[in-house]
mmCIF file of C-alpha atoms in Angstrom:
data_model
loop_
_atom_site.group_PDB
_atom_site.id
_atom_site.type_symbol
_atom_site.label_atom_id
_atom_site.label_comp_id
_atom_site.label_asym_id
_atom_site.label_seq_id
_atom_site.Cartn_x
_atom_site.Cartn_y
_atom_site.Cartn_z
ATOM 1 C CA UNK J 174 -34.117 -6.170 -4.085
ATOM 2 C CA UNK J 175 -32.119 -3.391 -2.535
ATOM 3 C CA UNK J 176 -31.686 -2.629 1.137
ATOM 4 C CA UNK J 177 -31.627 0.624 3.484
ATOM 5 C CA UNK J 178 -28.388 1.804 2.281
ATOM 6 C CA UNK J 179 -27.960 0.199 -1.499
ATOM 7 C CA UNK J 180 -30.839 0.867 -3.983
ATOM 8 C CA UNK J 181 -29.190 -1.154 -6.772
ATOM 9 C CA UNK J 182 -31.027 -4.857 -8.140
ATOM 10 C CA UNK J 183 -29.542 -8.460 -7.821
ATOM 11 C CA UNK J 184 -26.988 -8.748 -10.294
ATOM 12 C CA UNK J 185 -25.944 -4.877 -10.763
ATOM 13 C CA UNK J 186 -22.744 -5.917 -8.738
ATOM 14 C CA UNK J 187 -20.232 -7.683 -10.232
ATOM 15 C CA UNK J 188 -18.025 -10.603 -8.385
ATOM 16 C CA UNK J 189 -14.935 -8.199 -7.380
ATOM 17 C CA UNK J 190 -15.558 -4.952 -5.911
ATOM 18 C CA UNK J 191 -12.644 -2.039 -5.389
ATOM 19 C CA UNK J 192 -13.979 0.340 -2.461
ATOM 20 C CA UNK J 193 -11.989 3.499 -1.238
ATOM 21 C CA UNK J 194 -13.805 5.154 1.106
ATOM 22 C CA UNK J 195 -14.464 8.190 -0.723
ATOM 23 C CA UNK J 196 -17.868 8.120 -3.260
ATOM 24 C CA UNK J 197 -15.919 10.912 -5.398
ATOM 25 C CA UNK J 198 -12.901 8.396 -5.431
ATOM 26 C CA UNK J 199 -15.341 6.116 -6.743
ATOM 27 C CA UNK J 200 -16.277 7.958 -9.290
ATOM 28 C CA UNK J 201 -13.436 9.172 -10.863
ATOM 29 C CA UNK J 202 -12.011 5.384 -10.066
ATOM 30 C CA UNK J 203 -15.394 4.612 -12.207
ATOM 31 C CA UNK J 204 -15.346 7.549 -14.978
ATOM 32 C CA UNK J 205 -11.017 7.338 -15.763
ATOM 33 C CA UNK J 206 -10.390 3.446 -15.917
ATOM 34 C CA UNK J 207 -13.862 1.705 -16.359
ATOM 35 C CA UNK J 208 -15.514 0.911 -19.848
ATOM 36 C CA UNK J 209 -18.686 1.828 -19.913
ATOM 37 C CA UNK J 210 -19.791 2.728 -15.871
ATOM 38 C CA UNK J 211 -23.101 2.365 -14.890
ATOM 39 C CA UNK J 212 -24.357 4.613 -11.389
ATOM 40 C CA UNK J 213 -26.200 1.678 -9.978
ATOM 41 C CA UNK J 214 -26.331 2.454 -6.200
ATOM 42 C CA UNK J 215 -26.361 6.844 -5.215
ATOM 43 C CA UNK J 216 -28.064 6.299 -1.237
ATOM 44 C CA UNK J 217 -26.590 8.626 0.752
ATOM 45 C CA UNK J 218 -24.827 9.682 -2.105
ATOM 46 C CA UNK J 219 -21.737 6.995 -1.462
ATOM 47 C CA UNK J 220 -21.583 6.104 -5.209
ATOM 48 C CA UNK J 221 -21.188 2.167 -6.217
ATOM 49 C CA UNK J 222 -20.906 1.604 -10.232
ATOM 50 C CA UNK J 223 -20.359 -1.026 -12.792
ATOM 51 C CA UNK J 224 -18.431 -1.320 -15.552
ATOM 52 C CA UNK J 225 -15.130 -3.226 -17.736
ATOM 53 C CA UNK J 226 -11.195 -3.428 -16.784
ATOM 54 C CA UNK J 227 -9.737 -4.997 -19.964
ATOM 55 C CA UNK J 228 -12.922 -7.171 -20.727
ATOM 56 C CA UNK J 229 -13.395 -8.186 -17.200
ATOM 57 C CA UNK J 230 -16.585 -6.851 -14.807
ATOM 58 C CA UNK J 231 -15.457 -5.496 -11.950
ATOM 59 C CA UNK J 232 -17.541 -2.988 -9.564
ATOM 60 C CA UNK J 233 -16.456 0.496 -7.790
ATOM 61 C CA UNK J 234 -18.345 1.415 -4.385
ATOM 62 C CA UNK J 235 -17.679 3.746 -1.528
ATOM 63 C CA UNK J 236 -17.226 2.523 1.984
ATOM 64 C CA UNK J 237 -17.214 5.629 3.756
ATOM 65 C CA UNK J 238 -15.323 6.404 6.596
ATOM 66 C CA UNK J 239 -14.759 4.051 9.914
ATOM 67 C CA UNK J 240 -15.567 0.619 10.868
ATOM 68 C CA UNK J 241 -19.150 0.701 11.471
ATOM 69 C CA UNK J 242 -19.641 2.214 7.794
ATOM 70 C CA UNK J 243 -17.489 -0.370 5.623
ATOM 71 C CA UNK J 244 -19.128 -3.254 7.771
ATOM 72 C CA UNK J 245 -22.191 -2.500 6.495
ATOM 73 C CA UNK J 246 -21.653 -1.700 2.725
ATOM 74 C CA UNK J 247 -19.725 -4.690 2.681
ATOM 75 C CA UNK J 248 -21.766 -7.007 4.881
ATOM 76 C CA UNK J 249 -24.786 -6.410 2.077
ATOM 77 C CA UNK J 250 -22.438 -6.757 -1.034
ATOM 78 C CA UNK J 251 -21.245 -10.569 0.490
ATOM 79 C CA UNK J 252 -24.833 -11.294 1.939
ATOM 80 C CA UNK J 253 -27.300 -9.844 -0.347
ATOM 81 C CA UNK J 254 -25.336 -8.967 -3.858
ATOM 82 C CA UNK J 255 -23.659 -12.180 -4.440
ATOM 83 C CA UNK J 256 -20.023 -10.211 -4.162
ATOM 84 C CA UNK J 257 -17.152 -12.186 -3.389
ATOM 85 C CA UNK J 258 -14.035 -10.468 -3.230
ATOM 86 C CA UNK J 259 -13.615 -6.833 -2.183
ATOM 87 C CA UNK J 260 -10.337 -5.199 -1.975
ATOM 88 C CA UNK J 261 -10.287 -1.875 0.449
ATOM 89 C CA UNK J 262 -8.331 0.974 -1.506
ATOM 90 C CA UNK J 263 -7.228 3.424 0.728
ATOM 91 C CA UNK J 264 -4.836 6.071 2.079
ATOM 92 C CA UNK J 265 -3.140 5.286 5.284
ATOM 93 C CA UNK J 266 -0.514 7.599 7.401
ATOM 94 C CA UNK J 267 2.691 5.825 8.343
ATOM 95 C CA UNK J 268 4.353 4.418 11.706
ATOM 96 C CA UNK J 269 7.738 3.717 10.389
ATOM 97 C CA UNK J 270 10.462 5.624 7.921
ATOM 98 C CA UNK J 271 9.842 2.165 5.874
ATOM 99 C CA UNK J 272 7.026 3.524 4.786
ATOM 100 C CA UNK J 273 7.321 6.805 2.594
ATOM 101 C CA UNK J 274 4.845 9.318 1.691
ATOM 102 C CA UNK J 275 3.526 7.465 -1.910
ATOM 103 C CA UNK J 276 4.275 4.568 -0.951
ATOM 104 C CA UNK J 277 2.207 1.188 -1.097
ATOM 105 C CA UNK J 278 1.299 -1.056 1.310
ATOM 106 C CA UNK J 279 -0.403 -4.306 1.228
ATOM 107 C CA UNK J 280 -2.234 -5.691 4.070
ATOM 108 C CA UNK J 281 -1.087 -9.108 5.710
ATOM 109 C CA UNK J 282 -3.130 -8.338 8.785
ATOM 110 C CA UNK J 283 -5.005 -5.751 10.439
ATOM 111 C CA UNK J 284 -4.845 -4.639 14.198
ATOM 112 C CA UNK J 285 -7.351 -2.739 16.182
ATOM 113 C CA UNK J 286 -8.411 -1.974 19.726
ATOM 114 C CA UNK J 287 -12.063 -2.330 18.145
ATOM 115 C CA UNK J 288 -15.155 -4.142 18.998
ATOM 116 C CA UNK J 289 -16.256 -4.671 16.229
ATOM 117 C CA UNK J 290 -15.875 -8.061 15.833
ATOM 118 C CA UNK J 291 -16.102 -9.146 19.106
ATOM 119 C CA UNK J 292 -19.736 -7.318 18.638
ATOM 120 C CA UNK J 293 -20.919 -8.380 15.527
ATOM 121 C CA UNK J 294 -19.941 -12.492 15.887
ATOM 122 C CA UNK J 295 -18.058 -13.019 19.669
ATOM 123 C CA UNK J 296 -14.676 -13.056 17.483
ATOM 124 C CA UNK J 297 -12.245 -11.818 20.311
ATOM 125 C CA UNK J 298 -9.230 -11.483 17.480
ATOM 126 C CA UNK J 299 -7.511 -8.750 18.011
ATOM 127 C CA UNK J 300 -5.699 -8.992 14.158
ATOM 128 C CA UNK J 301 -8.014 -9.951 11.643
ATOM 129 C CA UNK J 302 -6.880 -11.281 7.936
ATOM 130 C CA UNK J 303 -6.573 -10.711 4.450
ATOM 131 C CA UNK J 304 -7.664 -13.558 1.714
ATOM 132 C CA UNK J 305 -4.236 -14.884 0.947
ATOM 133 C CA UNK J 306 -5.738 -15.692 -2.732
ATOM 134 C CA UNK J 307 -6.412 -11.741 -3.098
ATOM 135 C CA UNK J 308 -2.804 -10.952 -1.829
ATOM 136 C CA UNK J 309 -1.230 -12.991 -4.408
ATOM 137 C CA UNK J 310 -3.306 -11.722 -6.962
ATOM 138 C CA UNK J 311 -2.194 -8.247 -5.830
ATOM 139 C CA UNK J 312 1.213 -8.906 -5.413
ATOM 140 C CA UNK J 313 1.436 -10.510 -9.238
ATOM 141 C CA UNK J 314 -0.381 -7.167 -10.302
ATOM 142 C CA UNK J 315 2.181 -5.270 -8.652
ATOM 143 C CA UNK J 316 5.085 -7.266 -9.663
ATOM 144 C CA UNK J 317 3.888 -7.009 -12.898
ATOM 145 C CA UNK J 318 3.595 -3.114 -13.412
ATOM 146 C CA UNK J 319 7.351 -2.809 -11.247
ATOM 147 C CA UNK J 320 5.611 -1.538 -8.297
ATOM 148 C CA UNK J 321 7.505 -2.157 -4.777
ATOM 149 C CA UNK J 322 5.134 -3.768 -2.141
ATOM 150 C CA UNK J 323 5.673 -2.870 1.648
ATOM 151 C CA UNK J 324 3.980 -5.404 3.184
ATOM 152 C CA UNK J 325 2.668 -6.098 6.978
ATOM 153 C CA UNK J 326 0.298 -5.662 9.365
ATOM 154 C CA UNK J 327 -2.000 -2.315 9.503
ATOM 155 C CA UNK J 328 -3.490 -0.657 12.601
ATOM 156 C CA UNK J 329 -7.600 -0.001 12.056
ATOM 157 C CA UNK J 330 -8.588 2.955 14.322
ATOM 158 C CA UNK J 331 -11.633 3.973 15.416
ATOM 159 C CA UNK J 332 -10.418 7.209 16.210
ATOM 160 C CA UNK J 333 -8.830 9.631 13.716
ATOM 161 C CA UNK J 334 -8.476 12.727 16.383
ATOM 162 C CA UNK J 335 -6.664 11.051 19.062
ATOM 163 C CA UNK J 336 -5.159 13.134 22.464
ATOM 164 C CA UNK J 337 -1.697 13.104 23.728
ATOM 165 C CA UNK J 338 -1.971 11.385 27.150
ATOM 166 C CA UNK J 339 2.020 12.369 27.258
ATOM 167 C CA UNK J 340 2.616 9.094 27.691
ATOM 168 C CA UNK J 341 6.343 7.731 25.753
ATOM 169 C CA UNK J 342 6.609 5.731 24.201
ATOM 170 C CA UNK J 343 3.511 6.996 22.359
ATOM 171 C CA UNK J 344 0.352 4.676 21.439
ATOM 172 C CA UNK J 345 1.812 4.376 17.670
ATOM 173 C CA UNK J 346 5.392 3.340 18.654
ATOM 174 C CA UNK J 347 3.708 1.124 21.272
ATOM 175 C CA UNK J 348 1.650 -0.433 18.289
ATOM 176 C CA UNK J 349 4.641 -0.415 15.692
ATOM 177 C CA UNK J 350 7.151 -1.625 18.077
ATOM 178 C CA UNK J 351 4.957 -4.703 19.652
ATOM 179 C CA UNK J 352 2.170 -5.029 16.750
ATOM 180 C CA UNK J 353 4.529 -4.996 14.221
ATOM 181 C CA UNK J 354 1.856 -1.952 12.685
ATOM 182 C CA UNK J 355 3.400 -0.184 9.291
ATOM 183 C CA UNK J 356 0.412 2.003 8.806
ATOM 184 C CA UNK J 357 -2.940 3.261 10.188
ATOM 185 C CA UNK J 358 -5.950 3.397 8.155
ATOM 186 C CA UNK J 359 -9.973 2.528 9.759
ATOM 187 C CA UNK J 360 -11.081 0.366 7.649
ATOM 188 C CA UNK J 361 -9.881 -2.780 7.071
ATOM 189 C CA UNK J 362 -10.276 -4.717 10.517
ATOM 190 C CA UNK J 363 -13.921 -4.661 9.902
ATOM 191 C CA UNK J 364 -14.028 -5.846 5.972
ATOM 192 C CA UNK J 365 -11.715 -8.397 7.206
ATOM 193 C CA UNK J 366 -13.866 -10.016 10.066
ATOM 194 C CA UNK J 367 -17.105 -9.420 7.278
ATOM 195 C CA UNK J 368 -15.395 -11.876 5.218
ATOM 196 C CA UNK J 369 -14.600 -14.159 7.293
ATOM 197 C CA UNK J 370 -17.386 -14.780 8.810
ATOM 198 C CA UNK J 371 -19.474 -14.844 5.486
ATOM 199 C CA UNK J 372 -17.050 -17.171 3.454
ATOM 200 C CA UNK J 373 -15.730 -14.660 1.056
ATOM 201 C CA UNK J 374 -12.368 -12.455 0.255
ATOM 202 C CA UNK J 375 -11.267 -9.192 0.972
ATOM 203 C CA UNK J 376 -8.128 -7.642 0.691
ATOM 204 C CA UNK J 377 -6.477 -4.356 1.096
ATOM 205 C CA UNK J 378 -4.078 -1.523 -0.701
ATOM 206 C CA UNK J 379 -2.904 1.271 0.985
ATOM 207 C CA UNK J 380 -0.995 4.930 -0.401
ATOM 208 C CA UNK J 381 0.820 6.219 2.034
ATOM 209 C CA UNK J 382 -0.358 9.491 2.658
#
């Protein structure tokens, strides 16, 4: 078992996977609220462990950054690790004073100009979605611990560097204004699409930073 980018054996993974995109996120995600962690995946050095949340086994892996990178980690986890749900934690930077530095956003869609999926299965949808089973579960979490929700649709970018064609309005007031975009991230588009062409969840959690 194992493939080019995930040394770790059938089984290592458990059924729910968090991923930020960053493998020293993972880790200290892993080392500060996990019983227990097990390293079972270091390729490339994007870290994926195991462990216990409260009794429950739940599994920690890096994405990495952009589309292409979190549609493959997660393609394998759904196709060849028996995972089922994966929820995207992330940092996003915000389109809209409703959406404060700290705050959290949840995912009811994501928008991109991508090709991914139009690539990877002929899906032409230019907003991919969320599990709505994951979002509830997410928003009873939140609910739960008394923390606010902003939720709506995200923009996934391919392109973190973008340049000023001058144009006004600009690209992200464009995208906020007739999208309906909150947030930016470059992520979860791709996850999305992963799951729903391979039958499983995904969901995603975003700090505005």
């Amino acid at each position: 078992m194992g493939t080019p980018h995930n040394e770790a054996k059938k089984g290592d993974f458990a059924k729910t996977v968090l991923m930020p995109g960053d493998p020293l996120r993972s880790k200290f995600i892993a080392e500060n609220f996990l019983e227990n962690p097990v390293l079972v995946n270091n390729v490339r050095g994007v870290q994926g462990y195991t462990g216990t949340y409260k009794g429950k086994r739940v599994s920690v892996m890096a994405s990495g950054m952009g589309m292409p990178s979190i549609g493959i980690y997660s393609y394998e986890l759904y196709s060849q690790y028996g995972v089922e749900n994966i929820i995207r934690i992330g940092s996003a930077g915000s389109y809209t004073p409703k959406a404060k530095i700290f705050d959290v956003v949840l995912a009811t869609g994501a928008y991109s100009e991508s090709n991914y999926a139009v690539t990877q299965s002929g899906d032409t949808d230019d907003i991919q979605k969320p599990s709505e089973e994951l979002n509830n579960a997410l928003r009873a979490s939140a609910k739960k611990q008394g923390i606010p929700l902003i939720e709506g649709t995200i923009h996934s970018s391919d392109v973190f560097y973008r340049e000023d064609s001058g144009a006004r309005p600009t690209y992200w007031e464009v995208l906020r204004d007739e999208k309906g975009c909150l947030a930016v991230e470059m992520e979860s588009f791709a996850l999305f699409h992963n799951a729903k062409v391979l039958g499983k969840h995904a969901a995603c959690i975003l700090t505005i930073s």
